[in-house]
XYZ file of C-alpha atoms in Angstrom:
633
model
C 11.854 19.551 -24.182
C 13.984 17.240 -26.299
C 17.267 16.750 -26.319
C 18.001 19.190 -28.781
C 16.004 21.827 -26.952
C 17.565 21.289 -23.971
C 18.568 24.659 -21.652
C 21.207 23.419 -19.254
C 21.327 25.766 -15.678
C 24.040 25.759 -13.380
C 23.475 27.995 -10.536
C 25.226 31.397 -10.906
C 24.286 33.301 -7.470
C 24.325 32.367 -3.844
C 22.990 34.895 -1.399
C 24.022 35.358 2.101
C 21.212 33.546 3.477
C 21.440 30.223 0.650
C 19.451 31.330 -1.744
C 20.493 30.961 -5.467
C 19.368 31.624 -8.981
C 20.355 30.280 -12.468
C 19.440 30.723 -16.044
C 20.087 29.408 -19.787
C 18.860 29.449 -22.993
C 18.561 27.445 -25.775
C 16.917 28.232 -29.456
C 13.557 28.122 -28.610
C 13.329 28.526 -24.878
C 14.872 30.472 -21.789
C 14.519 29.234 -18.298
C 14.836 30.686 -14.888
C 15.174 29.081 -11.588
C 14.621 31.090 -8.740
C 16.070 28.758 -5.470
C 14.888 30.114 -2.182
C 16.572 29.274 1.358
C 16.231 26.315 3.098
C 13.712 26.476 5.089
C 11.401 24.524 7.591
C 13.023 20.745 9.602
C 13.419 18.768 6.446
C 15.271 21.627 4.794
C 12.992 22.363 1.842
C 14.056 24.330 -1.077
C 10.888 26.370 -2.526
C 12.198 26.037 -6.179
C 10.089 28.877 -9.184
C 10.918 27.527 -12.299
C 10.040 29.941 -15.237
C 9.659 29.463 -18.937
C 9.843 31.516 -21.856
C 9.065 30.551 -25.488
C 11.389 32.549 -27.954
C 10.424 30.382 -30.849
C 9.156 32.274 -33.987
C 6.299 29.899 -34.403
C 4.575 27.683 -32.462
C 6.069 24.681 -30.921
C 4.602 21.063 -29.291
C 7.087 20.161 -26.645
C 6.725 18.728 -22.674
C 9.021 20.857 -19.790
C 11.136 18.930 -18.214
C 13.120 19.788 -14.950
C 15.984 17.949 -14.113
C 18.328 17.459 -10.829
C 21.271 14.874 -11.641
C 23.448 13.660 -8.519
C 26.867 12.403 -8.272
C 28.695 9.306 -10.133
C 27.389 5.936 -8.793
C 26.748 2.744 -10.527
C 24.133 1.582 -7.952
C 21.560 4.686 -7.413
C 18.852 4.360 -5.095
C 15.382 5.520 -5.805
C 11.839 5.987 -3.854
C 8.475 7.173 -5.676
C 6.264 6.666 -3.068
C 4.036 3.934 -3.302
C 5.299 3.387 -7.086
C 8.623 2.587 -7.343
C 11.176 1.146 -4.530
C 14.798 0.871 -5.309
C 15.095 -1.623 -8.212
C 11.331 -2.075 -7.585
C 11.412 -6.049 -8.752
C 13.561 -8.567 -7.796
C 15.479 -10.418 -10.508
C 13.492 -13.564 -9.321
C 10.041 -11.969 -9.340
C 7.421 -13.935 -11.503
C 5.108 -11.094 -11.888
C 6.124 -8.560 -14.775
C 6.124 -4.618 -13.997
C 8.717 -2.027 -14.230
C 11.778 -2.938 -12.953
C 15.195 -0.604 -12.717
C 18.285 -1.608 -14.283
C 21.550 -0.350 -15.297
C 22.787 -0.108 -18.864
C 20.525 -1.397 -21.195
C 16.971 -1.644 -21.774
C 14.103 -5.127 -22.490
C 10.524 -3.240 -22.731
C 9.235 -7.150 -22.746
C 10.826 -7.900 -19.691
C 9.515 -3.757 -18.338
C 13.342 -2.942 -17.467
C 15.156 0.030 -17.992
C 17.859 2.379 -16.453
C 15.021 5.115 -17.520
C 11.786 5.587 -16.081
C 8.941 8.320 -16.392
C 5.344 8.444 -14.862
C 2.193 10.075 -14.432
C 2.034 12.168 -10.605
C -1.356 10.329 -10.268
C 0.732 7.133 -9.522
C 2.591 8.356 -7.001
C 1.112 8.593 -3.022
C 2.898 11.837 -2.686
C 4.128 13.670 -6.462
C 7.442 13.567 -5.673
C 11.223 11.702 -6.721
C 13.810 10.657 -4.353
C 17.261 9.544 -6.015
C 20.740 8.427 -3.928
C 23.642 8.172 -4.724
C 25.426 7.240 -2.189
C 26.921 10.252 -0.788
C 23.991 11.582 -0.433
C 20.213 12.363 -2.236
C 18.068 14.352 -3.243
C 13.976 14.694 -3.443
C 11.976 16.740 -6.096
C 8.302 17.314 -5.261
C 5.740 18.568 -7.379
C 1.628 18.119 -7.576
C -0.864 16.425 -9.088
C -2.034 19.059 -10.993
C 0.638 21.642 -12.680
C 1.561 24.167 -15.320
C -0.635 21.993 -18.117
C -2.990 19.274 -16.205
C -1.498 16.134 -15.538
C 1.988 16.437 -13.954
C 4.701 13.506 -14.299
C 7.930 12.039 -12.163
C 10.845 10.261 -13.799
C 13.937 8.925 -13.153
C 16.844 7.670 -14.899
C 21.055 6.620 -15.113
C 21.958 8.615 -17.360
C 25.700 8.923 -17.601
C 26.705 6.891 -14.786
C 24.626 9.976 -12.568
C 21.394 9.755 -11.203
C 18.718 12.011 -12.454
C 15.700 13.362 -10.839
C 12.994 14.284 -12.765
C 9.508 16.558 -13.281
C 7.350 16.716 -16.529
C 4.828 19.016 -17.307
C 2.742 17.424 -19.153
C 3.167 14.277 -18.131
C 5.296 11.534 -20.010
C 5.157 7.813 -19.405
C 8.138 5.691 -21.025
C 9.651 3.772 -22.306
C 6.160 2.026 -21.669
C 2.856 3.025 -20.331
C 2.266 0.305 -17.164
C -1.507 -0.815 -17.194
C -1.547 -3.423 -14.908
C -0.884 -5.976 -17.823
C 1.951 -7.878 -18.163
C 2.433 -7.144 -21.866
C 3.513 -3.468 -22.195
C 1.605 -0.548 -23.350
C 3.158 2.020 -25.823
C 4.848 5.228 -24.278
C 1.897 8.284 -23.242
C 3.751 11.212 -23.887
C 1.860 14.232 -23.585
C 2.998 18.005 -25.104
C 2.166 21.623 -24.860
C 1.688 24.234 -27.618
C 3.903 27.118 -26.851
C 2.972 30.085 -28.696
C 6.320 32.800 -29.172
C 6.244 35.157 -25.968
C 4.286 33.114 -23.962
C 5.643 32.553 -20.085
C 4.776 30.018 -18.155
C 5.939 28.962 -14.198
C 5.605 26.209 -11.471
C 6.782 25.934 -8.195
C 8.706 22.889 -7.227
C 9.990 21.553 -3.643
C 13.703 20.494 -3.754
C 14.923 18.689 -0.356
C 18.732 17.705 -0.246
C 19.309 14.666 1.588
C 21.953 13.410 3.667
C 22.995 9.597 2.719
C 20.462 7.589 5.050
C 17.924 6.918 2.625
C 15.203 7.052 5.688
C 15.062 10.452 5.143
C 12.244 10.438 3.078
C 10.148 10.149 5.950
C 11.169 14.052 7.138
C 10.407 14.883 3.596
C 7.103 13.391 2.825
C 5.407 14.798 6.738
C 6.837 18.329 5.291
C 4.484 17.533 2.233
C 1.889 16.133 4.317
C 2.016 19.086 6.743
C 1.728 21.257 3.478
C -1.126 19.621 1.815
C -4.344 21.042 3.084
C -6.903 18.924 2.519
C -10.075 20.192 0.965
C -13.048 22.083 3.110
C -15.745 19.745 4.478
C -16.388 16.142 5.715
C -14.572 13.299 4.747
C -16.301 10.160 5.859
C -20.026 9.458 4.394
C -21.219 7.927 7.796
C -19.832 8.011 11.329
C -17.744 5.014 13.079
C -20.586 3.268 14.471
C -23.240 3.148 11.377
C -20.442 2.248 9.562
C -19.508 -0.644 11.521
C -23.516 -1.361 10.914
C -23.303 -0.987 7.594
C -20.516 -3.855 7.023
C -21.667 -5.834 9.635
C -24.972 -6.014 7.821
C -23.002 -6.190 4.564
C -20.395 -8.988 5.337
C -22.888 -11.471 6.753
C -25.767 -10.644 3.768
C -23.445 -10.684 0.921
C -20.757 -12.799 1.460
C -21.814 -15.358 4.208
C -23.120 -18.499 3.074
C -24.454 -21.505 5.996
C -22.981 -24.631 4.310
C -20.293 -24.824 4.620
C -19.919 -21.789 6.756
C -17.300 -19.214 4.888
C -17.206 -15.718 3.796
C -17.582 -15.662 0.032
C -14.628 -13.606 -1.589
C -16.381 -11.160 -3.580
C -19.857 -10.628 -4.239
C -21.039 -9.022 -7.460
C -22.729 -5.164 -7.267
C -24.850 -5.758 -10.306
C -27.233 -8.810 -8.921
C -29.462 -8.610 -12.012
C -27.198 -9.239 -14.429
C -24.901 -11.593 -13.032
C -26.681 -13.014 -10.074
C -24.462 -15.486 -8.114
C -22.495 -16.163 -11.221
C -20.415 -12.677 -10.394
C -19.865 -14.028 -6.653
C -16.304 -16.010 -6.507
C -17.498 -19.118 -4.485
C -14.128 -19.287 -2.456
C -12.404 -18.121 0.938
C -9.316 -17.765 1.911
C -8.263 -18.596 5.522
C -7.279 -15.091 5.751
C -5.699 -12.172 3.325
C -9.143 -11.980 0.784
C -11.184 -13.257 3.577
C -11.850 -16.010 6.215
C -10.290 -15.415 9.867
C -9.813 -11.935 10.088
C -13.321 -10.693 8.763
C -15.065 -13.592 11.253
C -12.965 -12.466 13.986
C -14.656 -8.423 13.213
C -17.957 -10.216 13.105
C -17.868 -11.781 16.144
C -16.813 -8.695 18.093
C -19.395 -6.829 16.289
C -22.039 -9.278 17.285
C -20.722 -9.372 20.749
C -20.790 -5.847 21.222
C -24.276 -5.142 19.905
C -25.719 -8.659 21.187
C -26.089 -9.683 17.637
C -26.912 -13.475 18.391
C -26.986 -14.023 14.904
C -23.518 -12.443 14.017
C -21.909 -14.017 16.754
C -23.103 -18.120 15.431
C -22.312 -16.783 11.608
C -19.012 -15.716 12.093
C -17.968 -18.677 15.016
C -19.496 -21.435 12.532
C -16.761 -19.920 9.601
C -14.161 -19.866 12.425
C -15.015 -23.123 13.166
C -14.947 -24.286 9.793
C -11.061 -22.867 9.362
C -9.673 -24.550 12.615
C -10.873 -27.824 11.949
C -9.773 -28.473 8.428
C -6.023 -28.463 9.330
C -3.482 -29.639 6.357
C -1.665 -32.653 6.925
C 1.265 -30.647 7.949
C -0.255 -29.031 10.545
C -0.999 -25.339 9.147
C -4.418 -24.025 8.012
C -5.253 -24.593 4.451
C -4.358 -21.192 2.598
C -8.174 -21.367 0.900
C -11.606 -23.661 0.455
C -13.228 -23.191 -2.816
C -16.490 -25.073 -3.712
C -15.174 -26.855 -6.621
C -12.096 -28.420 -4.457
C -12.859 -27.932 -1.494
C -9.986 -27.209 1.199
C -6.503 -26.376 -0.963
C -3.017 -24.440 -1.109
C -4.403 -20.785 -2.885
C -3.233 -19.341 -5.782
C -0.054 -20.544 -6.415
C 0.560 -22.399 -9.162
C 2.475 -25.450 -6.782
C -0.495 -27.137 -4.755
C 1.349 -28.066 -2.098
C 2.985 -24.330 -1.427
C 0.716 -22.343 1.430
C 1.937 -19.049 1.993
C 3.110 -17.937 5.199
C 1.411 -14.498 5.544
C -2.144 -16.357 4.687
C -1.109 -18.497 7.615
C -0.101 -16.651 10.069
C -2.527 -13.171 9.675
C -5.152 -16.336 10.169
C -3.408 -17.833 13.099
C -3.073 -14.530 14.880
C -7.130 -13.198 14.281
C -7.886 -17.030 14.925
C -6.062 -16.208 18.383
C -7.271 -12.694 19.309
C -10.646 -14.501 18.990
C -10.265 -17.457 20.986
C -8.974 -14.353 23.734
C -12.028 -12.390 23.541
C -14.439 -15.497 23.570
C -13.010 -16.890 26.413
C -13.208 -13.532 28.267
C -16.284 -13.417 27.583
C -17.136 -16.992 29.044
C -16.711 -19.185 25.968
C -14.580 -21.430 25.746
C -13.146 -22.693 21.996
C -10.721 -25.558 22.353
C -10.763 -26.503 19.189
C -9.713 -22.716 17.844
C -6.820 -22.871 20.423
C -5.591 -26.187 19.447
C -5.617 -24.477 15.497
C -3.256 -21.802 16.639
C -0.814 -23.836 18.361
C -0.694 -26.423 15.787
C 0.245 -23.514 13.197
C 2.990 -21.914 15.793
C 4.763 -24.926 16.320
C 5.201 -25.837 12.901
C 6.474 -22.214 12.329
C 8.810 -22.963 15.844
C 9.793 -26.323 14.611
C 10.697 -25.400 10.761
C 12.232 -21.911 12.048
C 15.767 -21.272 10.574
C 19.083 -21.394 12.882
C 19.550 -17.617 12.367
C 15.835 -16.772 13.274
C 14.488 -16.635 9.691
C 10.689 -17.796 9.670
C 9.566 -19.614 6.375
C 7.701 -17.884 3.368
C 6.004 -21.002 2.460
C 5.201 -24.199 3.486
C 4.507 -27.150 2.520
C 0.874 -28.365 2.981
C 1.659 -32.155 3.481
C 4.911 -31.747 5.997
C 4.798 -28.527 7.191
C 8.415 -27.852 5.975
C 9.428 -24.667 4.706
C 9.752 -24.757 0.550
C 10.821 -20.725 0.532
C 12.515 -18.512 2.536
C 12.350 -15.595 -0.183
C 10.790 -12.185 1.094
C 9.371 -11.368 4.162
C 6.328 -12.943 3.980
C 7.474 -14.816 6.958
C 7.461 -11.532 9.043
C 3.144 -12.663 9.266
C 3.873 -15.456 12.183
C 5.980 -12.859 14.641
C 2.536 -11.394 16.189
C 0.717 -14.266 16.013
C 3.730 -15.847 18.183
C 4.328 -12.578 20.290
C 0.602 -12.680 21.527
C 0.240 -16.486 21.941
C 3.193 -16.408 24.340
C 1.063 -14.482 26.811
C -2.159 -15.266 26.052
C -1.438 -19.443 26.184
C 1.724 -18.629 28.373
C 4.448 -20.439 26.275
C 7.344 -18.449 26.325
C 9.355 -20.372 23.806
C 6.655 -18.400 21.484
C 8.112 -15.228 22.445
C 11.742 -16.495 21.882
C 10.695 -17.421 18.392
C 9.222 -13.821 17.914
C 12.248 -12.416 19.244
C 14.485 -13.938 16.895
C 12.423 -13.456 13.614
C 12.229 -9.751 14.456
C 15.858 -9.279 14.778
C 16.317 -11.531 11.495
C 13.733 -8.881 9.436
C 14.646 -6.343 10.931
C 17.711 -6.740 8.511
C 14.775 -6.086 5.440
C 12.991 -2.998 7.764
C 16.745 -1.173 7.911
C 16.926 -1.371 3.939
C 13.477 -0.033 3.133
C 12.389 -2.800 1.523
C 10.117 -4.954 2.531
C 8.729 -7.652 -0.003
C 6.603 -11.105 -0.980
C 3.364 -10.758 1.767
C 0.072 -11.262 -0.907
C -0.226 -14.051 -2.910
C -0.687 -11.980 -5.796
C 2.200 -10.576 -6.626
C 4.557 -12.849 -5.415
C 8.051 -11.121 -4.616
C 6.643 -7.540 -5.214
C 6.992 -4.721 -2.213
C 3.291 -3.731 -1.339
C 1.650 -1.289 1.641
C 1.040 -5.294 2.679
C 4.657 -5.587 3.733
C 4.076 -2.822 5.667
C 1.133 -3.477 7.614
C 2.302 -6.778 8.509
C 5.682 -5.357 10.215
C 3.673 -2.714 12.099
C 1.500 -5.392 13.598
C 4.383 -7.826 13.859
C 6.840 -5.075 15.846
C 3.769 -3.352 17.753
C 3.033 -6.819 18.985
C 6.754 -7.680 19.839
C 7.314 -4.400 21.494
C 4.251 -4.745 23.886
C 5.066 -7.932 25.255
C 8.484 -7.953 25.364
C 9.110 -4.337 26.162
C 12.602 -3.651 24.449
C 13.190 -0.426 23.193
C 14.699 -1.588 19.717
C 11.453 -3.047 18.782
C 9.319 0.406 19.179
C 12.219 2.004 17.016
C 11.753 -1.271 14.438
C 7.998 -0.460 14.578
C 8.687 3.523 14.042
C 10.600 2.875 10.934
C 8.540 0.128 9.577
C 5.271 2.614 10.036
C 7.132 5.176 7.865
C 7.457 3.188 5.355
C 4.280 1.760 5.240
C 3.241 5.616 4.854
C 4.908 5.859 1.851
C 1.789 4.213 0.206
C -0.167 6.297 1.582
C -1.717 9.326 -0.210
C -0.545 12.968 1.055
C -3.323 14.845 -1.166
C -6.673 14.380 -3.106
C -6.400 13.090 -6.662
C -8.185 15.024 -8.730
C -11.274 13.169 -10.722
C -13.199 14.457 -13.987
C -16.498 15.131 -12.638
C -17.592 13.043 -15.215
C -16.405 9.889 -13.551
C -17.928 7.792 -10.454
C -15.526 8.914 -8.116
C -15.633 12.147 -9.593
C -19.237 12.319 -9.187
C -19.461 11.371 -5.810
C -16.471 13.578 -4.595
C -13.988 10.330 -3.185
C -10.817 12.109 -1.134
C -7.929 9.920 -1.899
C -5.663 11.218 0.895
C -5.310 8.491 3.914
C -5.602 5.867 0.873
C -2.807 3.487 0.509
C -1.940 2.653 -2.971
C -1.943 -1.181 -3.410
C 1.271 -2.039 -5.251
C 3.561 -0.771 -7.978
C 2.211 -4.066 -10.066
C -1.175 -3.264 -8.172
C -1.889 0.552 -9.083
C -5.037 1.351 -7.391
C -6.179 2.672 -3.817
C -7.166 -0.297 -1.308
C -9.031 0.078 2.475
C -6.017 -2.490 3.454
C -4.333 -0.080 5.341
C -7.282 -0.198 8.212
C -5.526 -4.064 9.293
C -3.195 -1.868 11.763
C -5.221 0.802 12.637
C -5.190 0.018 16.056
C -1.420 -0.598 15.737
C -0.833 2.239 14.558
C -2.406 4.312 16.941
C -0.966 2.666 19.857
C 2.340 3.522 18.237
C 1.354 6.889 18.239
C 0.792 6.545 22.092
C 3.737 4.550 23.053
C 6.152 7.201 20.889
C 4.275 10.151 21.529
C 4.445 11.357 18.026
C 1.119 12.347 16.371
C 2.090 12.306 12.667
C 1.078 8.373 13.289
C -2.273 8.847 14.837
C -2.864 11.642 12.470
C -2.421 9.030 9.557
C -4.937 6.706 11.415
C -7.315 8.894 11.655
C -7.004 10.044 7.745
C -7.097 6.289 6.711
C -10.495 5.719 8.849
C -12.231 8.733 7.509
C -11.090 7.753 3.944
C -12.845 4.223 4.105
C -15.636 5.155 5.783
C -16.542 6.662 1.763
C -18.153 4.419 -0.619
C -19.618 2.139 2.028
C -23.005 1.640 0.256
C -25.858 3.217 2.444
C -28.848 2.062 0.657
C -29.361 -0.376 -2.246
C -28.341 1.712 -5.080
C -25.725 3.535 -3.973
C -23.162 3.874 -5.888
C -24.727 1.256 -8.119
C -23.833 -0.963 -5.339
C -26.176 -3.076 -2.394
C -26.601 -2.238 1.386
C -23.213 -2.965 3.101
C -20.986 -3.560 0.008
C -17.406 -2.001 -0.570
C -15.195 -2.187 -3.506
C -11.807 -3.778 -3.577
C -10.533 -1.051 -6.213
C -10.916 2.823 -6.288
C -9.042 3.650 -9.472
C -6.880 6.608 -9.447
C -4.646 6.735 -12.203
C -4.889 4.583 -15.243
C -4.131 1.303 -14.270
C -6.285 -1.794 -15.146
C -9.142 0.468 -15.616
C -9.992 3.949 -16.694
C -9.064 6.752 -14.131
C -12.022 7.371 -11.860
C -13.593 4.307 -12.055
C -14.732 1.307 -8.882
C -14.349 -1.909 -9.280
C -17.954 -2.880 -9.185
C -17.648 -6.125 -6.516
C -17.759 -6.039 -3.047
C -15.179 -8.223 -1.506
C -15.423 -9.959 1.714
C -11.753 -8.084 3.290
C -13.016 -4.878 2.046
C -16.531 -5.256 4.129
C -14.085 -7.030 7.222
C -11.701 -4.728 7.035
C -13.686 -1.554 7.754
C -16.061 -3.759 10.631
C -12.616 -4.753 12.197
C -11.573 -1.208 12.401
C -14.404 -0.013 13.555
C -14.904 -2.158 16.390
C -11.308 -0.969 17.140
C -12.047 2.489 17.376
C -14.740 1.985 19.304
C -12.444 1.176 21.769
C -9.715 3.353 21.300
C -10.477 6.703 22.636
C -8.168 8.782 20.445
C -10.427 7.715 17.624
C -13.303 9.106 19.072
C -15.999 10.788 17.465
C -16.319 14.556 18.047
C-alpha cells in the first residue's frame, strides 16, 4: 500500500507466554497481526498477517509489511546471497546496487532504499541491524499473489525491514546490466470484503550480526524439499559423463588447454561459439586437469591421464617473468594477464587456486610413481613470490605484477587464494616457512571472515562479495586447520562455511512449466547463487565439497555435510546424458541456470558448456568417491 494507505500497528497485547497481537486501519484497509511465541533455538516468531479490503470499489495496490528498528546512522543488512551490508565498495568498478545513506544516484544504482523480487534471494528473507541489536523477516517464494518481494530501507534515521506481496523492485529493476532498468512494481486488485493472509517468520536478533546463521538452518530445517530424486545420474556415471565431456568438448592437443566454453548448438555456430582461451585456473586450466587426471587414474584412462598432464604441463612451464603463472593463454596472444583491463595485473586467486590444484597433483602423481619436477618447481616459484612480496602484518597480495612479481593491490581478499596452496606445500615439499606464511595471512583475513564480508576473488566482478569468497576461505582455513592443528582456525573455517551458505539456496524456485528448467523439473536448493552483480545459480560451490565435509567431521556438526550433500545432488542435474539433452551434447554443463530475471529470462540455461562447469562436477566426484559420508545408498 502507498503511503497514503498506510495502516500503522503497534502491538496492543502480550500474553503470558510472549505472544502478542496488533491491529489498525486505514481508509481502505484493516490489518491484523497475530504474533505467536517464540519458539524453536533461533527464537522464531510465527507471524499471521491478515488483510481486509473496506474500500467501496475496487482498488490496485501491493501489501507491504514492515518491521523498523532503532535509530542508527550505519544499519547493517544481509539478503542472502543478494545483498551484503553496503553490498559495493565505494571503489568497486563494476555497477550494481549499492546501499547508501541520505540520498539517492539510480546511474550510479545507490540508494538508502532497496526492494526485490524473493526469487533473488538464496533464502526469502531480510536481516537489518542496528546496532543494538536486529532483526530477520522471512517469507517464501511464492505468497498471497505469486511472486513475493524483500526490501529494505533508512527511512528516518531507522532501519526498516521489509515484505511485498506482489513483489516490487525499486528504485530500479537490476538485470545484470550496468545501465539501470525501470522500477517492476507489481499490484493486486482488491475487491471490497475480500480477506486475504500470509504467514511470515520474524526472528529478533541479538547484536552479533553472525546470527543469521541460527536463522537461516531454522529455515533450512523448515523447508522440505519436494518428493522424489534429485540428481539425474548417480556419482560415478556422472563423473563419466564430464570426464567424457571435459576432454571431448573442451580439450584441444596443440597447444594442450581446456577450451573455456564450448557452444551447445554445434550446427549453428560450430567452433565459432567455442571461446579459444584458458585460464590457468578460475574458468578453467589447473583445477579441471588436476579432476582429469585423477579420473583417468582411477579408471586407468591412459588417455585422460596424457590429456590432462600435457595441459598441466603446458601451465607450469610458461611461467611470467615474475615468477607466477600467467592468469590465461588465449590463441590470439598467446600466454597473458586475464581480463583486466592493466596487462601486467594477474590476479591472486587465479594464481594461487592454480598453484594449489597444480600441487595436489604433483602429490598424487608422485604417489602414484610419477615423478613431475617441472610441476613442483611451478608451485614453488609461485609461493615464494607470494612469501617474498607478503606484507609485514601478514597481508598476502591481490594482484601482481606479471613482469616483477610485486604486489600492485592489496584490496579484497582475493589474496586469501595462496593460504592453502602454502598450508599444503609446507608438508607436502616440507618447507615450513610455507606454513608460517599461511599462518600469518589467516590471522590477517580473518579480520574480513569476523565482519561477514568477504570480497574481490573472480576476475569478473572485481571488488564484489561472491559465494567465491567463500569457497576460497573454506579451503584456505580447512587447509590451515589440518596441518597446523590450532583450534582458532576450525572456528575461522566454521564461520567462513556459514557464510558461504548464505548463497546457497534453502528451497526450490519455482519455474513456469513453460520454461527449460521448468520443463525438466531443475531443484534449485543446494545451488549457490553467483553474485549480487552475478544473479544466477552456478555448480561453483562443488570446489570445497570435500572441505566442507571434512568440516563436518572435524566439528561434528551435520548441518555442513548436509549442505554437501544438497550441493552434489543439485549438480549432478543438467549434466547432458545423451546428445540432445537438454539441447545440449554428451558431457556438457551450463555455466548459468537462471532463476530470477537477471541477464536472461527466468527459467532459462545458458546454452554453453564451460570447461569449470564440466571440471567442477569430475573434481567432486572423484572426491566423493573417496569420502565415505558421500556414499551412495
Amino acid at each position: 500500500m502507498g503511503p497514503a494507505e498506510a495502516v500503522p500497528v503497534e502491538r496492543s497485547a502480550i500474553n503470558n507466554d510472549e505472544s502478542w497481537w496488533a491491529e489498525g486501519a486505514s481508509p481502505s484497509f484493516r490489518a491484523r497481526v497475530d504474533a505467536a511465541a517464540p519458539a524453536g533455538p533461533a527464537g522464531r516468531r510465527q507471524v499471521r498477517l491478515s488483510v481486509t479490503c473496506t474500500a467501496r470499489s475496487p482498488v490496485d495496490a501491493g501489501l507491504r509489511f514492515e518491521l523498523r528498528l532503532g535509530p542508527t546512522d550505519e544499519p547493517s543488512w544481509l539478503v542472502p546471497g543478494c545483498f551484503y551490508g553496503e553490498n559495493r565498495p565505494e571503489g568497486c568498478a563494476r555497477r550494481y546496487p549499492r546501499f547508501v545513506t541520505g540520498r539517492s544516484d539510480l546511474a550510479a544504482m545507490e540508494s538508502d532504499e532497496w526492494a526485490f523480487r524473493s526469487d533473488r534471494a538464496a533464502t526469502p528473507a531480510v536481516f537489518g541491524w542496528d546496532g543494538q541489536g536486529g532483526a530477520a523477516l522471512v517469507t517464501c517464494e511464492q505468497a498471497l499473489f505469486g511472486d513475493s518481494g524483500i526490501g529494505l530501507a533508512h527511512e528516518a534515521g531507522r532501519p526498516a525491514l521489509r515484505l511485498h506481496f506482489p513483489y516490487r523492485e525499486e528504485p530500479l529493476q537490476y538485470d545484470g546490466s550496468e545501465e539501470p532498468a525501470p522500477p517492476d512494481v507489481r499490484t493486486h486488485r482488491w475487491w471490497p470484503g475480500e480477506t486475504v493472509s500470509t504467514e511470515i517468520g520474524l526472528y529478533l536478533l541479538g547484536p552479533d550480526r553472525h546470527s543469521y546463521t541460527d536463522v537461516l538452518r531454522d529455515v533450512h530445517s523448515r523447508e522440505v524439499p519436494a518428493a522424489g530424486e534429485v540428481p539425474w545420474v548417480s556419482g560415478e556415471h556422472a563423473a563419466d559423463l564430464a570426464a567424457w565431456g571435459l576432454h571431448r568438448w573442451h580439450y584441444r592437443s596443440d597447444p594442450p588447454v581446456l577450451l573455456e566454453t564450448a557452444a551447445f548448438d554445434r550446427e549453428a555456430l560450430g567452433e565459432r561459439g567455442d571461446r579459444k582461451a584458458m585460464h590457468v585456473s578460475w574458468v578453467s586450466g589447473a583445477p579441471y586437469a588436476y579432476a582429469l587426471l585423477r579420473h583417468g587414474r582411477r579408471r586407468g584412462a591412459e588417455r585422460y591421464v596424457a590429456a590432462a598432464a600435457s595441459v598441466l604441463d603446458h601451465i607450469a612451464e610458461n611461467l611470467a617473468p615474475g615468477g607466477t603463472f600467467w592468469g590465461q593463454w588465449t590463441a590470439s596472444e598467446g600466454w597473458r594477464n586475464g581480463w583486466h583491463p592493466d596487462r601486467s595485473r594477474l590476479h591472486a586467486r587465479t594464481l594461487g587456486d592454480a598453484t594449489l590444484f597444480l600441487l595436489r597433483a604433483a602429490v598424487d602423481e608422485a604417489a602414484a610413481g610419477q615423478e613431475r619436477p617441472a610441476w613442483e618447481a611451478a608451485v614453488r616459484s609461485n609461493l615464494d613470490v607470494a612469501c617474498r612480496t607478503r606484507r609485514r602484518d601478514g597481508a598476502l597480495g591481490a594482484a601482481h605484477h606479471a613482469q616483477t612479481g610485486e604486489v600492485l593491490s592489496w584490496e579484497g581478499t582475493a589474496g586469501l587464494a595462496w593460504v592453502a596452496p602454502l598450508a599444503e606445500a609446507a608438508v607436502a615439499l616440507a618447507e615450513p616457512r610455507y606454513l608460517d606464511a599461511a599462518r600469518r595471512a589467516g590471522s590477517y583475513f580473518g579480520r574480513f571472515v569476523e565482519a561477514e564480508f568477504l570480497y574481490g576473488a573472480p576476475e569478473d566482478v572485481d571488488l564484489a562479495p561472491t559465494s567465491e569468497d567463500g569457497y576460497v576461505a573454506v579451503v584456505a582455513y580447512v587447509a590451515l586447520h589440518e596441518r597446523d592443528g590450532a583450534a582458532k582456525w576450525l572456528a575461522t573455517a566454521r564461520r567462513a562455511a556459514d557464510w558461504m551458505l548464505t548463497f546457497r539456496y534453502t528451497y526450490d524456485v519455482s519455474f513456469s512449466p513453460h520454461t527449460l528448467l521448468g520443463k525438466y523439473g531443475f531443484r534449485t536448493r543446494g545451488a549457490d547463487q553467483a553474485s549480487p552483480a552475478n544473479q544466477h545459480l552456478h555448480a561453483f560451490g562443488l570446489i570445497c565439497l570435500p572441505e566442507l565435509v571434512r568440516l563436518a567431521r572435524s566439528t561434528g556438526d551435520p548441518y555442513y555435510l548436509e549442505s554437501a550433500r544438497e550441493n552434489f545432488a543439485c549438480f549432478r542435474q543438467f549434466i547432458a546424458r545423451e546428445d540432445g539433452d537438454f539441447d545440449a551434447y554428451r558431457g556438457m554443463a551450463s555455466e548459468r541456470y537462471y532463476q530470477t530475471a537477471c541477464f536472461q529470462a527466468k527459467g532459462m540455461l545458458l546454452t554453453l558448456s564451460h570447461a569449470w562447469s564440466v571440471g567442477v562436477l569430475l573434481y567432486a566426484c572423484e572426491a566423493a568417491a573417496g569420502l565415505p559420508e558421500l556414499a551412495e545408498a
